[in-house]
């Protein structure tokens, strides 16, 4: 599957791997901001 729904309840390390393997992301603005900063 190419999509993922990522929320703040998912650990940052787990989200990190999804950024590399998925193509379509459904995220909150807060998650996106935190992941860009890290």
mmCIF file of N, CA and C in Angstrom:
data_model
loop_
_atom_site.group_PDB
_atom_site.id
_atom_site.type_symbol
_atom_site.label_atom_id
_atom_site.label_comp_id
_atom_site.label_asym_id
_atom_site.label_seq_id
_atom_site.Cartn_x
_atom_site.Cartn_y
_atom_site.Cartn_z
ATOM 1 N N UNK A 1 0.844 -1.183 0.000
ATOM 2 C CA UNK A 1 0.000 0.000 0.000
ATOM 3 C C UNK A 1 0.887 1.242 0.000
ATOM 4 N N UNK A 2 0.441 2.264 -0.707
ATOM 5 C CA UNK A 2 1.239 3.479 -0.886
ATOM 6 C C UNK A 2 0.889 4.594 0.085
ATOM 7 N N UNK A 3 -0.183 4.445 0.856
ATOM 8 C CA UNK A 3 -0.623 5.537 1.723
ATOM 9 C C UNK A 3 -0.420 5.204 3.194
ATOM 10 N N UNK A 4 -0.346 6.267 4.006
ATOM 11 C CA UNK A 4 -0.204 6.091 5.449
ATOM 12 C C UNK A 4 -0.866 7.272 6.158
ATOM 13 N N UNK A 5 -1.514 6.978 7.258
ATOM 14 C CA UNK A 5 -2.118 7.986 8.125
ATOM 15 C C UNK A 5 -1.234 8.082 9.365
ATOM 16 N N UNK A 6 -0.543 9.207 9.523
ATOM 17 C CA UNK A 6 0.392 9.352 10.639
ATOM 18 C C UNK A 6 -0.115 10.418 11.607
ATOM 19 N N UNK A 7 -0.175 10.050 12.879
ATOM 20 C CA UNK A 7 -0.614 10.977 13.919
ATOM 21 C C UNK A 7 0.479 11.104 14.971
ATOM 22 N N UNK A 8 0.264 11.990 15.920
ATOM 23 C CA UNK A 8 1.213 12.183 17.004
ATOM 24 C C UNK A 8 1.317 10.990 17.924
ATOM 25 N N UNK A 9 0.368 10.062 17.844
ATOM 26 C CA UNK A 9 0.415 8.873 18.694
ATOM 27 C C UNK A 9 1.414 7.845 18.172
ATOM 28 N N UNK A 10 1.852 8.024 16.934
ATOM 29 C CA UNK A 10 2.859 7.133 16.357
ATOM 30 C C UNK A 10 4.241 7.681 16.722
ATOM 31 N N UNK A 11 5.155 6.812 17.093
ATOM 32 C CA UNK A 11 6.486 7.265 17.512
ATOM 33 C C UNK A 11 7.248 7.891 16.337
ATOM 34 N N UNK A 12 8.065 8.904 16.621
ATOM 35 C CA UNK A 12 8.842 9.550 15.553
ATOM 36 C C UNK A 12 9.741 8.575 14.793
ATOM 37 N N UNK A 13 10.306 7.601 15.477
ATOM 38 C CA UNK A 13 11.173 6.646 14.777
ATOM 39 C C UNK A 13 10.378 5.786 13.794
ATOM 40 N N UNK A 14 9.168 5.442 14.160
ATOM 41 C CA UNK A 14 8.314 4.656 13.265
ATOM 42 C C UNK A 14 7.894 5.507 12.063
ATOM 43 N N UNK A 15 7.547 6.774 12.318
ATOM 44 C CA UNK A 15 7.174 7.671 11.222
ATOM 45 C C UNK A 15 8.341 7.863 10.262
ATOM 46 N N UNK A 16 9.546 7.913 10.797
ATOM 47 C CA UNK A 16 10.733 8.120 9.970
ATOM 48 C C UNK A 16 10.847 7.052 8.885
ATOM 49 N N UNK A 17 10.605 5.816 9.233
ATOM 50 C CA UNK A 17 10.699 4.745 8.229
ATOM 51 C C UNK A 17 9.595 4.861 7.177
ATOM 52 N N UNK A 18 8.418 5.341 7.582
ATOM 53 C CA UNK A 18 7.322 5.486 6.624
ATOM 54 C C UNK A 18 7.588 6.597 5.617
ATOM 55 N N UNK A 19 8.294 7.662 6.022
ATOM 56 C CA UNK A 19 8.615 8.737 5.082
ATOM 57 C C UNK A 19 9.430 8.198 3.910
ATOM 58 N N UNK A 20 10.189 7.150 4.136
ATOM 59 C CA UNK A 20 11.034 6.592 3.081
ATOM 60 C C UNK A 20 10.335 5.528 2.237
ATOM 61 N N UNK A 21 9.264 4.921 2.767
ATOM 62 C CA UNK A 21 8.656 3.795 2.054
ATOM 63 C C UNK A 21 7.272 4.081 1.475
ATOM 64 N N UNK A 22 6.614 5.127 1.916
ATOM 65 C CA UNK A 22 5.263 5.447 1.426
ATOM 66 C C UNK A 22 5.310 6.628 0.469
ATOM 67 N N UNK A 23 4.223 6.818 -0.272
ATOM 68 C CA UNK A 23 4.174 7.903 -1.254
ATOM 69 C C UNK A 23 3.107 8.948 -0.963
ATOM 70 N N UNK A 24 2.019 8.571 -0.305
ATOM 71 C CA UNK A 24 0.931 9.501 0.002
ATOM 72 C C UNK A 24 0.752 9.527 1.509
ATOM 73 N N UNK A 25 0.801 10.732 2.089
ATOM 74 C CA UNK A 25 0.771 10.882 3.540
ATOM 75 C C UNK A 25 -0.424 11.713 3.979
ATOM 76 N N UNK A 26 -1.098 11.237 5.006
ATOM 77 C CA UNK A 26 -2.158 11.988 5.664
ATOM 78 C C UNK A 26 -1.643 12.289 7.062
ATOM 79 N N UNK A 27 -1.279 13.546 7.302
ATOM 80 C CA UNK A 27 -0.658 13.918 8.571
ATOM 81 C C UNK A 27 -1.284 15.195 9.104
ATOM 82 N N UNK A 28 -1.146 15.384 10.404
ATOM 83 C CA UNK A 28 -1.566 16.649 10.999
ATOM 84 C C UNK A 28 -0.461 17.676 10.754
ATOM 85 N N UNK A 29 -0.788 18.951 10.780
ATOM 86 C CA UNK A 29 0.254 19.973 10.605
ATOM 87 C C UNK A 29 1.357 19.862 11.659
ATOM 88 N N UNK A 30 0.985 19.470 12.868
ATOM 89 C CA UNK A 30 1.964 19.350 13.950
ATOM 90 C C UNK A 30 2.963 18.227 13.668
ATOM 91 N N UNK A 31 2.487 17.101 13.191
ATOM 92 C CA UNK A 31 3.370 15.977 12.864
ATOM 93 C C UNK A 31 4.325 16.382 11.745
ATOM 94 N N UNK A 32 3.805 17.016 10.726
ATOM 95 C CA UNK A 32 4.646 17.438 9.608
ATOM 96 C C UNK A 32 5.727 18.405 10.080
ATOM 97 N N UNK A 33 5.352 19.375 10.884
ATOM 98 C CA UNK A 33 6.320 20.352 11.389
ATOM 99 C C UNK A 33 7.409 19.684 12.233
ATOM 100 N N UNK A 34 7.021 18.796 13.130
ATOM 101 C CA UNK A 34 7.996 18.112 13.991
ATOM 102 C C UNK A 34 8.940 17.238 13.178
ATOM 103 N N UNK A 35 8.408 16.549 12.174
ATOM 104 C CA UNK A 35 9.246 15.659 11.372
ATOM 105 C C UNK A 35 10.189 16.444 10.457
ATOM 106 N N UNK A 36 9.772 17.597 10.001
ATOM 107 C CA UNK A 36 10.657 18.439 9.189
ATOM 108 C C UNK A 36 11.807 18.958 10.046
ATOM 109 N N UNK A 37 11.502 19.339 11.283
ATOM 110 C CA UNK A 37 12.532 19.870 12.180
ATOM 111 C C UNK A 37 13.528 18.805 12.607
ATOM 112 N N UNK A 38 13.101 17.551 12.647
ATOM 113 C CA UNK A 38 14.014 16.503 13.132
ATOM 114 C C UNK A 38 14.775 15.813 12.021
#
